[in-house]
């Protein structure tokens, strides 16, 4: 108990959970992209994550949810009520004119995909923040992740795409994009002029440990917005876009200026290929699992749904149910 109290006093652990609301809508209408709408199911996943973590973390953690107003009741009337949380609102108007509507995966254009660009606008009182996508579950003690050291002058830490699991842990992850070439169109002069080698390892911004002081100091948000705008004008991202439209500007802005996260804290590509499974042993060791890719654990086909579903927190209204598709 004393230990817990000590922990509570000493550890400032702040967690931002993102929801890419609407990513779950099967049919996303392009014209709806900038509308301020909550995707019902997205909040399921958001809250799933929260429930899972609440059990592990108890009081040292503060959760920020973007865009979950409709589900306050859910949090307050289920076992999620134990968590400290705040719902922060993200106004998608800031994105106006910064998103090209012609993506091959329109769900990635959802405003909440870009919440991570605006962390200091949403969270004021905390210097160190963890951002998580809505398609992750945390298996380890998140204080370890929070303890990730950021080098002097670094505003964020990410997991490097060259830290991929070895071949015996997963097969058939073919077509993975692991370099800048997968995200940026190197035929464009603006991209060539950056002087970044196309074979540079990319990183995955679905899990971020960030320093808000440094972020503001380097005006990261402004820089990201600049590249979003440039992309609207010049179409700079690679058309294959394995990782989504939020990754490309981050790769440019953070190039050579980020710290790294322990690879076990970001085991990813679980949504990459419905035929590629990680070994059970490997998954047990993993601290955090990320279903990036098209095959989400709440959809079919997808893999390792059992791991996801074991954290399901039923909502009091009974609107959300598990789909046992697989
Ligand atoms: C965040 O960055 C500022 C400015 O570089 C630095 O003084 C501070 O110690 C950093 N905080 C953390 C928690 O790393």
mmCIF file of C-alpha atoms and ligand atoms in Angstrom:
data_model
loop_
_atom_site.group_PDB
_atom_site.id
_atom_site.type_symbol
_atom_site.label_atom_id
_atom_site.label_comp_id
_atom_site.label_asym_id
_atom_site.label_seq_id
_atom_site.Cartn_x
_atom_site.Cartn_y
_atom_site.Cartn_z
ATOM 1 C CA UNK A 1 0.000 0.000 0.000
ATOM 2 C CA UNK A 2 2.794 2.357 0.965
ATOM 3 C CA UNK A 3 4.463 1.387 -2.241
ATOM 4 C CA UNK A 4 1.364 2.216 -4.211
ATOM 5 C CA UNK A 5 1.015 5.573 -2.544
ATOM 6 C CA UNK A 6 4.633 6.300 -3.193
ATOM 7 C CA UNK A 7 4.141 5.315 -6.759
ATOM 8 C CA UNK A 8 1.129 7.509 -6.983
ATOM 9 C CA UNK A 9 3.008 10.466 -5.623
ATOM 10 C CA UNK A 10 6.168 10.002 -7.509
ATOM 11 C CA UNK A 11 5.176 8.760 -10.864
ATOM 12 C CA UNK A 12 3.517 11.173 -13.167
ATOM 13 C CA UNK A 13 2.236 8.855 -15.733
ATOM 14 C CA UNK A 14 0.025 10.292 -18.311
ATOM 15 C CA UNK A 15 -1.488 8.433 -21.054
ATOM 16 C CA UNK A 16 -3.231 9.671 -24.066
ATOM 17 C CA UNK A 17 -5.321 7.144 -25.825
ATOM 18 C CA UNK A 18 -6.400 7.966 -29.211
ATOM 19 C CA UNK A 19 -9.385 6.806 -30.941
ATOM 20 C CA UNK A 20 -9.484 6.818 -34.654
ATOM 21 C CA UNK A 21 -13.201 7.026 -34.454
ATOM 22 C CA UNK A 22 -14.769 6.042 -37.638
ATOM 23 C CA UNK A 23 -11.912 3.883 -38.782
ATOM 24 C CA UNK A 24 -14.371 1.120 -38.143
ATOM 25 C CA UNK A 25 -17.054 2.400 -40.371
ATOM 26 C CA UNK A 26 -16.969 0.067 -43.270
ATOM 27 C CA UNK A 27 -17.928 2.788 -45.673
ATOM 28 C CA UNK A 28 -16.388 6.107 -44.965
ATOM 29 C CA UNK A 29 -17.761 8.828 -47.118
ATOM 30 C CA UNK A 30 -15.114 11.197 -48.278
ATOM 31 C CA UNK A 31 -17.227 14.254 -47.726
ATOM 32 C CA UNK A 32 -17.676 13.219 -44.147
ATOM 33 C CA UNK A 33 -13.990 13.323 -43.479
ATOM 34 C CA UNK A 34 -13.952 16.634 -41.704
ATOM 35 C CA UNK A 35 -17.191 16.158 -39.886
ATOM 36 C CA UNK A 36 -17.032 15.990 -36.167
ATOM 37 C CA UNK A 37 -18.595 12.607 -35.684
ATOM 38 C CA UNK A 38 -18.047 9.890 -33.192
ATOM 39 C CA UNK A 39 -17.678 6.402 -34.561
ATOM 40 C CA UNK A 40 -19.515 4.215 -32.121
ATOM 41 C CA UNK A 41 -17.357 1.202 -32.433
ATOM 42 C CA UNK A 42 -14.133 3.102 -32.205
ATOM 43 C CA UNK A 43 -14.926 3.985 -28.681
ATOM 44 C CA UNK A 44 -15.378 0.333 -27.937
ATOM 45 C CA UNK A 45 -11.838 -0.231 -28.799
ATOM 46 C CA UNK A 46 -10.720 2.811 -27.022
ATOM 47 C CA UNK A 47 -12.441 1.673 -23.892
ATOM 48 C CA UNK A 48 -11.273 -1.855 -24.330
ATOM 49 C CA UNK A 49 -7.762 -0.587 -24.147
ATOM 50 C CA UNK A 50 -8.560 1.509 -21.160
ATOM 51 C CA UNK A 51 -10.124 -1.356 -19.297
ATOM 52 C CA UNK A 52 -7.180 -3.494 -19.923
ATOM 53 C CA UNK A 53 -4.781 -0.939 -18.682
ATOM 54 C CA UNK A 54 -6.889 0.073 -15.744
ATOM 55 C CA UNK A 55 -6.514 -3.373 -14.326
ATOM 56 C CA UNK A 56 -2.793 -3.242 -14.550
ATOM 57 C CA UNK A 57 -2.056 0.297 -13.697
ATOM 58 C CA UNK A 58 -4.532 1.475 -11.163
ATOM 59 C CA UNK A 59 -3.861 4.859 -9.758
ATOM 60 C CA UNK A 60 -0.601 6.051 -11.155
ATOM 61 C CA UNK A 61 -2.060 6.658 -14.561
ATOM 62 C CA UNK A 62 -4.152 9.388 -15.996
ATOM 63 C CA UNK A 63 -6.034 8.626 -19.178
ATOM 64 C CA UNK A 64 -6.961 11.172 -21.756
ATOM 65 C CA UNK A 65 -9.512 10.131 -24.292
ATOM 66 C CA UNK A 66 -10.010 12.049 -27.407
ATOM 67 C CA UNK A 67 -13.535 12.061 -28.613
ATOM 68 C CA UNK A 68 -15.408 9.812 -26.341
ATOM 69 C CA UNK A 69 -18.144 12.077 -24.977
ATOM 70 C CA UNK A 70 -20.884 9.714 -25.934
ATOM 71 C CA UNK A 71 -19.288 7.055 -23.842
ATOM 72 C CA UNK A 72 -18.715 8.836 -20.593
ATOM 73 C CA UNK A 73 -21.513 6.713 -19.194
ATOM 74 C CA UNK A 74 -19.748 3.598 -20.245
ATOM 75 C CA UNK A 75 -16.640 4.573 -18.393
ATOM 76 C CA UNK A 76 -18.574 5.635 -15.341
ATOM 77 C CA UNK A 77 -20.829 2.610 -15.164
ATOM 78 C CA UNK A 78 -18.499 -0.270 -15.811
ATOM 79 C CA UNK A 79 -15.316 -1.478 -14.229
ATOM 80 C CA UNK A 80 -13.628 1.340 -16.088
ATOM 81 C CA UNK A 81 -14.893 3.672 -13.375
ATOM 82 C CA UNK A 82 -11.713 2.981 -11.417
ATOM 83 C CA UNK A 83 -9.591 4.919 -13.855
ATOM 84 C CA UNK A 84 -8.681 8.576 -13.734
ATOM 85 C CA UNK A 85 -9.749 10.039 -16.994
ATOM 86 C CA UNK A 86 -10.469 13.180 -18.860
ATOM 87 C CA UNK A 87 -12.164 13.521 -22.187
ATOM 88 C CA UNK A 88 -10.485 16.050 -24.405
ATOM 89 C CA UNK A 89 -12.052 17.442 -27.488
ATOM 90 C CA UNK A 90 -10.257 17.653 -30.770
ATOM 91 C CA UNK A 91 -11.716 20.146 -33.165
ATOM 92 C CA UNK A 92 -11.117 18.866 -36.692
ATOM 93 C CA UNK A 93 -11.430 22.379 -38.077
ATOM 94 C CA UNK A 94 -7.670 22.723 -37.567
ATOM 95 C CA UNK A 95 -7.241 20.158 -40.340
ATOM 96 C CA UNK A 96 -9.172 22.109 -42.924
ATOM 97 C CA UNK A 97 -7.219 22.335 -46.165
ATOM 98 C CA UNK A 98 -4.483 20.031 -44.888
ATOM 99 C CA UNK A 99 -5.726 16.641 -45.991
ATOM 100 C CA UNK A 100 -5.822 15.313 -49.527
ATOM 101 C CA UNK A 101 -9.087 13.508 -50.049
ATOM 102 C CA UNK A 102 -7.704 10.904 -52.463
ATOM 103 C CA UNK A 103 -6.313 8.207 -50.261
ATOM 104 C CA UNK A 104 -6.684 4.549 -51.128
ATOM 105 C CA UNK A 105 -7.688 3.999 -47.518
ATOM 106 C CA UNK A 106 -10.205 6.751 -46.749
ATOM 107 C CA UNK A 107 -10.576 5.584 -43.163
ATOM 108 C CA UNK A 108 -7.081 6.922 -42.553
ATOM 109 C CA UNK A 109 -8.295 10.424 -43.296
ATOM 110 C CA UNK A 110 -10.425 10.461 -40.182
ATOM 111 C CA UNK A 111 -9.591 13.531 -38.113
ATOM 112 C CA UNK A 112 -8.635 11.485 -35.080
ATOM 113 C CA UNK A 113 -5.818 9.959 -37.039
ATOM 114 C CA UNK A 114 -4.169 13.361 -36.680
ATOM 115 C CA UNK A 115 -4.777 13.963 -32.997
ATOM 116 C CA UNK A 116 -1.204 12.943 -32.312
ATOM 117 C CA UNK A 117 0.013 16.032 -34.193
ATOM 118 C CA UNK A 118 -1.744 18.260 -31.682
ATOM 119 C CA UNK A 119 -0.800 16.738 -28.340
ATOM 120 C CA UNK A 120 0.289 20.002 -26.694
ATOM 121 C CA UNK A 121 -3.008 21.613 -27.660
ATOM 122 C CA UNK A 122 -4.921 18.887 -25.886
ATOM 123 C CA UNK A 123 -2.776 18.290 -22.846
ATOM 124 C CA UNK A 124 -1.479 21.295 -21.023
ATOM 125 C CA UNK A 125 -0.373 20.334 -17.594
ATOM 126 C CA UNK A 126 1.917 17.419 -18.332
ATOM 127 C CA UNK A 127 5.366 17.383 -19.786
ATOM 128 C CA UNK A 128 5.705 13.733 -20.668
ATOM 129 C CA UNK A 129 2.903 11.991 -22.506
ATOM 130 C CA UNK A 130 2.313 8.593 -24.042
ATOM 131 C CA UNK A 131 0.157 8.404 -27.122
ATOM 132 C CA UNK A 132 -1.376 5.102 -28.227
ATOM 133 C CA UNK A 133 -3.430 4.281 -31.295
ATOM 134 C CA UNK A 134 -6.816 2.726 -30.756
ATOM 135 C CA UNK A 135 -5.755 -0.629 -32.171
ATOM 136 C CA UNK A 136 -3.277 -1.559 -29.452
ATOM 137 C CA UNK A 137 -3.410 -3.470 -26.222
ATOM 138 C CA UNK A 138 -0.897 -3.098 -23.443
ATOM 139 C CA UNK A 139 0.355 -6.281 -21.825
ATOM 140 C CA UNK A 140 3.216 -4.922 -19.763
ATOM 141 C CA UNK A 141 3.456 -2.332 -17.025
ATOM 142 C CA UNK A 142 3.137 0.935 -18.867
ATOM 143 C CA UNK A 143 5.425 2.672 -16.430
ATOM 144 C CA UNK A 144 8.241 0.946 -18.216
ATOM 145 C CA UNK A 145 7.204 2.581 -21.449
ATOM 146 C CA UNK A 146 6.804 5.870 -19.668
ATOM 147 C CA UNK A 147 10.355 5.476 -18.458
ATOM 148 C CA UNK A 148 11.662 5.543 -22.047
ATOM 149 C CA UNK A 149 14.530 8.007 -22.076
ATOM 150 C CA UNK A 150 14.350 10.796 -24.575
ATOM 151 C CA UNK A 151 17.731 12.114 -25.621
ATOM 152 C CA UNK A 152 18.412 15.779 -25.132
ATOM 153 C CA UNK A 153 16.725 17.748 -27.879
ATOM 154 C CA UNK A 154 14.355 14.939 -28.854
ATOM 155 C CA UNK A 155 10.649 15.693 -28.728
ATOM 156 C CA UNK A 156 9.554 12.079 -29.165
ATOM 157 C CA UNK A 157 10.457 8.403 -29.151
ATOM 158 C CA UNK A 158 9.145 5.841 -31.651
ATOM 159 C CA UNK A 159 9.755 2.256 -32.595
ATOM 160 C CA UNK A 160 12.022 1.794 -35.537
ATOM 161 C CA UNK A 161 10.734 -0.312 -38.421
ATOM 162 C CA UNK A 162 14.076 -2.059 -38.698
ATOM 163 C CA UNK A 163 13.452 -3.626 -35.286
ATOM 164 C CA UNK A 164 11.229 -6.228 -36.837
ATOM 165 C CA UNK A 165 10.724 -9.593 -35.236
ATOM 166 C CA UNK A 166 12.853 -12.389 -36.535
ATOM 167 C CA UNK A 167 11.614 -14.748 -39.197
ATOM 168 C CA UNK A 168 10.915 -17.590 -36.805
ATOM 169 C CA UNK A 169 8.456 -15.447 -34.862
ATOM 170 C CA UNK A 170 6.316 -14.530 -37.770
ATOM 171 C CA UNK A 171 6.001 -15.677 -41.302
ATOM 172 C CA UNK A 172 4.466 -14.103 -44.315
ATOM 173 C CA UNK A 173 4.836 -10.472 -43.440
ATOM 174 C CA UNK A 174 5.598 -9.832 -47.055
ATOM 175 C CA UNK A 175 5.144 -6.416 -48.519
ATOM 176 C CA UNK A 176 5.934 -4.640 -45.289
ATOM 177 C CA UNK A 177 7.078 -1.109 -45.664
ATOM 178 C CA UNK A 178 10.074 -0.469 -43.514
ATOM 179 C CA UNK A 179 11.794 2.440 -45.216
ATOM 180 C CA UNK A 180 11.072 6.032 -46.149
ATOM 181 C CA UNK A 181 10.522 4.943 -49.716
ATOM 182 C CA UNK A 182 7.298 3.232 -48.652
ATOM 183 C CA UNK A 183 5.851 6.515 -47.415
ATOM 184 C CA UNK A 184 7.256 9.298 -49.568
ATOM 185 C CA UNK A 185 7.219 9.784 -53.301
ATOM 186 C CA UNK A 186 10.869 10.033 -54.231
ATOM 187 C CA UNK A 187 10.032 11.094 -57.768
ATOM 188 C CA UNK A 188 9.037 14.475 -56.368
ATOM 189 C CA UNK A 189 11.699 17.146 -56.216
ATOM 190 C CA UNK A 190 10.521 18.418 -52.824
ATOM 191 C CA UNK A 191 11.144 14.970 -51.381
ATOM 192 C CA UNK A 192 14.491 14.485 -53.112
ATOM 193 C CA UNK A 193 15.594 17.873 -51.856
ATOM 194 C CA UNK A 194 15.174 16.717 -48.274
ATOM 195 C CA UNK A 195 18.343 14.699 -48.792
ATOM 196 C CA UNK A 196 16.981 11.720 -46.856
ATOM 197 C CA UNK A 197 18.060 8.373 -48.255
ATOM 198 C CA UNK A 198 15.004 6.393 -49.399
ATOM 199 C CA UNK A 199 16.390 3.304 -47.693
ATOM 200 C CA UNK A 200 16.343 4.970 -44.261
ATOM 201 C CA UNK A 201 14.331 2.913 -41.779
ATOM 202 C CA UNK A 202 10.916 4.329 -41.118
ATOM 203 C CA UNK A 203 9.282 4.330 -37.692
ATOM 204 C CA UNK A 204 5.750 3.645 -36.587
ATOM 205 C CA UNK A 205 3.966 6.545 -34.864
ATOM 206 C CA UNK A 206 1.205 4.398 -33.355
ATOM 207 C CA UNK A 207 3.050 4.432 -30.049
ATOM 208 C CA UNK A 208 4.727 7.669 -29.033
ATOM 209 C CA UNK A 209 6.485 8.840 -25.909
ATOM 210 C CA UNK A 210 6.691 12.594 -26.174
ATOM 211 C CA UNK A 211 8.096 15.590 -24.337
ATOM 212 C CA UNK A 212 5.645 18.469 -24.639
ATOM 213 C CA UNK A 213 8.192 21.130 -23.707
ATOM 214 C CA UNK A 214 10.510 20.070 -26.471
ATOM 215 C CA UNK A 215 7.586 19.575 -28.866
ATOM 216 C CA UNK A 216 6.475 23.164 -28.360
ATOM 217 C CA UNK A 217 10.009 24.476 -28.419
ATOM 218 C CA UNK A 218 10.643 22.878 -31.821
ATOM 219 C CA UNK A 219 7.193 23.866 -33.050
ATOM 220 C CA UNK A 220 6.581 20.291 -34.153
ATOM 221 C CA UNK A 221 2.865 20.841 -34.736
ATOM 222 C CA UNK A 222 3.559 23.749 -37.088
ATOM 223 C CA UNK A 223 6.134 21.728 -38.969
ATOM 224 C CA UNK A 224 3.738 18.824 -39.384
ATOM 225 C CA UNK A 225 1.044 21.168 -40.621
ATOM 226 C CA UNK A 226 3.461 22.646 -43.124
ATOM 227 C CA UNK A 227 4.097 19.196 -44.611
ATOM 228 C CA UNK A 228 0.428 18.344 -44.648
ATOM 229 C CA UNK A 229 -0.192 21.497 -46.609
ATOM 230 C CA UNK A 230 2.660 20.790 -48.979
ATOM 231 C CA UNK A 231 1.213 17.362 -49.584
ATOM 232 C CA UNK A 232 -2.135 18.866 -50.508
ATOM 233 C CA UNK A 233 -0.359 21.029 -53.072
ATOM 234 C CA UNK A 234 2.199 18.571 -54.418
ATOM 235 C CA UNK A 235 1.000 15.045 -53.552
ATOM 236 C CA UNK A 236 4.203 14.000 -51.828
ATOM 237 C CA UNK A 237 3.299 10.752 -50.153
ATOM 238 C CA UNK A 238 3.952 7.388 -51.682
ATOM 239 C CA UNK A 239 0.856 5.902 -53.251
ATOM 240 C CA UNK A 240 1.404 2.565 -51.534
ATOM 241 C CA UNK A 241 1.095 4.159 -48.105
ATOM 242 C CA UNK A 242 1.271 1.068 -46.003
ATOM 243 C CA UNK A 243 1.196 2.935 -42.773
ATOM 244 C CA UNK A 244 -1.222 5.680 -43.443
ATOM 245 C CA UNK A 245 -1.225 9.361 -44.124
ATOM 246 C CA UNK A 246 -0.216 10.415 -40.636
ATOM 247 C CA UNK A 247 3.113 8.641 -40.865
ATOM 248 C CA UNK A 248 4.614 10.459 -43.842
ATOM 249 C CA UNK A 249 4.790 13.975 -42.374
ATOM 250 C CA UNK A 250 6.111 12.572 -39.119
ATOM 251 C CA UNK A 251 8.881 10.759 -40.950
ATOM 252 C CA UNK A 252 9.982 14.055 -42.452
ATOM 253 C CA UNK A 253 9.713 16.187 -39.339
ATOM 254 C CA UNK A 254 11.348 13.701 -36.974
ATOM 255 C CA UNK A 255 14.010 12.449 -39.362
ATOM 256 C CA UNK A 256 17.217 11.873 -37.390
ATOM 257 C CA UNK A 257 15.646 13.473 -34.319
ATOM 258 C CA UNK A 258 13.916 10.825 -32.288
ATOM 259 C CA UNK A 259 14.729 8.398 -29.535
ATOM 260 C CA UNK A 260 13.754 4.747 -29.754
ATOM 261 C CA UNK A 261 11.315 2.644 -27.814
ATOM 262 C CA UNK A 262 12.190 -0.849 -26.659
ATOM 263 C CA UNK A 263 10.987 -3.087 -29.519
ATOM 264 C CA UNK A 264 8.998 -5.295 -27.127
ATOM 265 C CA UNK A 265 6.948 -2.212 -26.367
ATOM 266 C CA UNK A 266 5.680 -2.014 -29.881
ATOM 267 C CA UNK A 267 5.016 -5.368 -31.472
ATOM 268 C CA UNK A 268 3.176 -4.496 -34.607
ATOM 269 C CA UNK A 269 1.825 -5.597 -37.971
ATOM 270 C CA UNK A 270 -0.761 -7.833 -36.329
ATOM 271 C CA UNK A 271 -3.210 -6.367 -38.823
ATOM 272 C CA UNK A 272 -0.933 -6.623 -41.798
ATOM 273 C CA UNK A 273 -1.826 -9.982 -43.201
ATOM 274 C CA UNK A 274 -4.602 -12.252 -41.957
ATOM 275 C CA UNK A 275 -2.413 -15.265 -42.634
ATOM 276 C CA UNK A 276 0.594 -14.100 -40.653
ATOM 277 C CA UNK A 277 0.570 -15.157 -37.038
ATOM 278 C CA UNK A 278 3.150 -14.562 -34.380
ATOM 279 C CA UNK A 279 4.197 -17.488 -32.237
ATOM 280 C CA UNK A 280 2.366 -17.781 -28.915
ATOM 281 C CA UNK A 281 5.608 -17.568 -27.039
ATOM 282 C CA UNK A 282 6.567 -14.353 -28.769
ATOM 283 C CA UNK A 283 3.184 -12.790 -28.103
ATOM 284 C CA UNK A 284 3.431 -13.608 -24.419
ATOM 285 C CA UNK A 285 6.725 -11.752 -24.197
ATOM 286 C CA UNK A 286 5.343 -8.722 -25.980
ATOM 287 C CA UNK A 287 4.576 -5.683 -23.834
ATOM 288 C CA UNK A 288 2.303 -4.012 -26.330
ATOM 289 C CA UNK A 289 0.514 -5.344 -29.396
ATOM 290 C CA UNK A 290 -0.511 -3.216 -32.344
ATOM 291 C CA UNK A 291 -2.926 -4.328 -35.064
ATOM 292 C CA UNK A 292 -1.694 -1.815 -37.608
ATOM 293 C CA UNK A 293 -2.696 -2.618 -41.144
ATOM 294 C CA UNK A 294 -6.053 -3.286 -42.699
ATOM 295 C CA UNK A 295 -7.066 -6.307 -40.683
ATOM 296 C CA UNK A 296 -8.351 -4.975 -37.377
ATOM 297 C CA UNK A 297 -9.152 -7.311 -34.499
ATOM 298 C CA UNK A 298 -12.743 -6.083 -34.470
ATOM 299 C CA UNK A 299 -13.179 -7.028 -38.094
ATOM 300 C CA UNK A 300 -12.840 -10.104 -40.164
ATOM 301 C CA UNK A 301 -10.470 -11.479 -41.338
ATOM 302 C CA UNK A 302 -7.976 -10.765 -38.602
ATOM 303 C CA UNK A 303 -5.553 -12.629 -36.375
ATOM 304 C CA UNK A 304 -5.071 -13.061 -32.639
ATOM 305 C CA UNK A 305 -8.576 -11.757 -31.905
ATOM 306 C CA UNK A 306 -8.655 -13.820 -28.732
ATOM 307 C CA UNK A 307 -5.977 -11.595 -27.209
ATOM 308 C CA UNK A 308 -7.965 -8.520 -28.063
ATOM 309 C CA UNK A 309 -11.284 -9.864 -26.933
ATOM 310 C CA UNK A 310 -10.034 -11.035 -23.586
ATOM 311 C CA UNK A 311 -10.041 -7.370 -22.532
ATOM 312 C CA UNK A 312 -13.539 -6.608 -23.636
ATOM 313 C CA UNK A 313 -15.419 -4.461 -21.173
ATOM 314 C CA UNK A 314 -19.166 -4.716 -21.784
ATOM 315 C CA UNK A 315 -20.893 -1.381 -21.958
ATOM 316 C CA UNK A 316 -23.839 -0.892 -19.613
ATOM 317 C CA UNK A 317 -26.244 -0.281 -22.481
ATOM 318 C CA UNK A 318 -25.247 -3.516 -24.189
ATOM 319 C CA UNK A 319 -24.819 -1.814 -27.552
ATOM 320 C CA UNK A 320 -21.415 -3.247 -28.234
ATOM 321 C CA UNK A 321 -20.793 -6.910 -28.594
ATOM 322 C CA UNK A 322 -17.911 -9.049 -29.595
ATOM 323 C CA UNK A 323 -18.087 -10.410 -33.087
ATOM 324 C CA UNK A 324 -17.087 -13.973 -33.138
ATOM 325 C CA UNK A 325 -16.336 -14.066 -36.788
ATOM 326 C CA UNK A 326 -13.273 -16.142 -36.684
HETATM 327 C C1 LIG B 1 11.690 17.785 -21.712
HETATM 328 O O1 LIG B 1 12.459 18.668 -22.467
HETATM 329 C C2 LIG B 1 12.945 19.774 -21.726
HETATM 330 C C3 LIG B 1 13.608 20.712 -22.723
HETATM 331 O O2 LIG B 1 14.588 20.029 -23.470
HETATM 332 C C4 LIG B 1 13.870 19.276 -20.661
HETATM 333 O O3 LIG B 1 14.357 20.360 -19.894
HETATM 334 C C5 LIG B 1 13.088 18.319 -19.753
HETATM 335 O O4 LIG B 1 13.948 17.763 -18.773
HETATM 336 C C6 LIG B 1 12.476 17.213 -20.562
HETATM 337 N N1 LIG B 1 11.579 16.454 -19.709
HETATM 338 C C7 LIG B 1 11.564 15.135 -19.667
HETATM 339 C C8 LIG B 1 10.549 14.508 -18.762
HETATM 340 O O5 LIG B 1 12.316 14.445 -20.340
#
